[in-house]
Short mmCIF file of C-alpha atoms in Angstrom, two decimals:
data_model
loop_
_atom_site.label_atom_id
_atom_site.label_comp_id
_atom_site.label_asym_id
_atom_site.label_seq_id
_atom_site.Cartn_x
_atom_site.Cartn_y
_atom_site.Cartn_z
CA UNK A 4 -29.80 22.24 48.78
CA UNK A 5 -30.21 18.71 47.72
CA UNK A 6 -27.13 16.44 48.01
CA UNK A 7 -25.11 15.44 45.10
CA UNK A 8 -23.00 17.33 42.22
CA UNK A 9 -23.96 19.26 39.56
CA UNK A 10 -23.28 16.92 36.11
CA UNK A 11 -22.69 18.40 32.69
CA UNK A 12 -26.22 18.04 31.43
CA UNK A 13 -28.47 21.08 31.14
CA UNK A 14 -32.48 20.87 31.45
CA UNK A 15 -33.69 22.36 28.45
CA UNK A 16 -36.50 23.23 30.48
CA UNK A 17 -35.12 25.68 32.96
CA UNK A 18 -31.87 26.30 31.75
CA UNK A 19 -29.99 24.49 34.49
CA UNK A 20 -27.30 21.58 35.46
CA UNK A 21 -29.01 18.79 36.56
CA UNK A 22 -27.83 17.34 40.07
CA UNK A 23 -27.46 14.12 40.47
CA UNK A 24 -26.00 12.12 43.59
CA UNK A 25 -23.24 10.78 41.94
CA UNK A 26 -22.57 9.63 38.41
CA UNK A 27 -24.34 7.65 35.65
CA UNK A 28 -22.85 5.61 33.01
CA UNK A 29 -25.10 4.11 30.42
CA UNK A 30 -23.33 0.89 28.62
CA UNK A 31 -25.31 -0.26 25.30
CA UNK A 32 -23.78 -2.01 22.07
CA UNK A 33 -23.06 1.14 20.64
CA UNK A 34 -21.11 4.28 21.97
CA UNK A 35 -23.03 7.06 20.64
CA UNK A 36 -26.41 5.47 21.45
CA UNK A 37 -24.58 5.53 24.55
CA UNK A 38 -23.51 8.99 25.11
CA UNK A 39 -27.68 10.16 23.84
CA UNK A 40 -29.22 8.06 26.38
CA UNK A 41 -26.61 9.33 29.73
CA UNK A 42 -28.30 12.55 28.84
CA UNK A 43 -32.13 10.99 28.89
CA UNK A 44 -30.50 8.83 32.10
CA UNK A 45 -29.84 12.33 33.64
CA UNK A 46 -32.44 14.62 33.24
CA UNK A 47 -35.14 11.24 33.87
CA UNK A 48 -33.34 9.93 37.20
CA UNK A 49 -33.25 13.88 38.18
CA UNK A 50 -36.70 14.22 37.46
CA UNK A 51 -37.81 10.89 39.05
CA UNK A 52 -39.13 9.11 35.97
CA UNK A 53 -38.63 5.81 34.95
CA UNK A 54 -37.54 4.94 31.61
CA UNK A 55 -36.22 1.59 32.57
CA UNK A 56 -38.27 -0.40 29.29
CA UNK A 57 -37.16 2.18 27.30
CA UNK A 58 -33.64 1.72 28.08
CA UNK A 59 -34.16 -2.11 28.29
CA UNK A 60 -35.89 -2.29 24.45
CA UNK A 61 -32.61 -0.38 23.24
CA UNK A 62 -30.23 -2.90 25.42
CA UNK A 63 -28.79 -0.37 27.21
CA UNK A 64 -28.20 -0.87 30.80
CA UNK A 65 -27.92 2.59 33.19
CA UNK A 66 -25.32 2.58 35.89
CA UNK A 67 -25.41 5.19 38.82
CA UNK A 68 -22.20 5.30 41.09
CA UNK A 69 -23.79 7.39 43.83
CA UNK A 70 -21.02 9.91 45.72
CA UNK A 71 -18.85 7.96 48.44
CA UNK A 72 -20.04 10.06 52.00
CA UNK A 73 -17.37 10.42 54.39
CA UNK A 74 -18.21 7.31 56.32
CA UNK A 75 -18.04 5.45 53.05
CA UNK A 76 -14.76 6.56 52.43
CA UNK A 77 -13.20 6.22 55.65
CA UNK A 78 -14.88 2.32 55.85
CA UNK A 79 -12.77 2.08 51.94
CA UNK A 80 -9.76 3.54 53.12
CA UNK A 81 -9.72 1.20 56.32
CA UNK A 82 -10.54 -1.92 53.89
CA UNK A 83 -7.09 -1.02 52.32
CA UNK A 84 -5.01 -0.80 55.09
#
């Protein structure tokens, strides 16, 4: 199975979570324009389109925080020592 986590969005299309390798946060001037577009963010990054004017004619700005792998984390955790 692909890596990543399974996020809170549903494709309407099949009925499933989409996986994503980490998070995305959308930031735009407005928090429910916000909230609607992490969904689009979701289901378009799992589906490997890009909606990047789309987002960039509303303002909004999409943020992914892929997942930390262990050697990531082990590199952070040294960095802090």
């Amino acid at each position: 199975p692909p890596a990543g986590v399974l996020s809170a969005v549903i494709n309407p299309a099949s009925g499933q979570a989409v996986m994503l390798p980490g998070s995305i946060t959308v930031t735009a001037s407005r928090c429910m324009q916000a909230d609607a577009l992490t969904k689009i963010a979701a289901l378009t990054h799992a589906g490997g389109l890009d909606l990047s004017a789309l987002f960039e004619s509303l303002g909004a700005t999409v943020h992914l925080f892929p997942l930390a792998s262990e050697e990531t984390s082990h590199v952070l955790c040294a960095a802090h020592q």
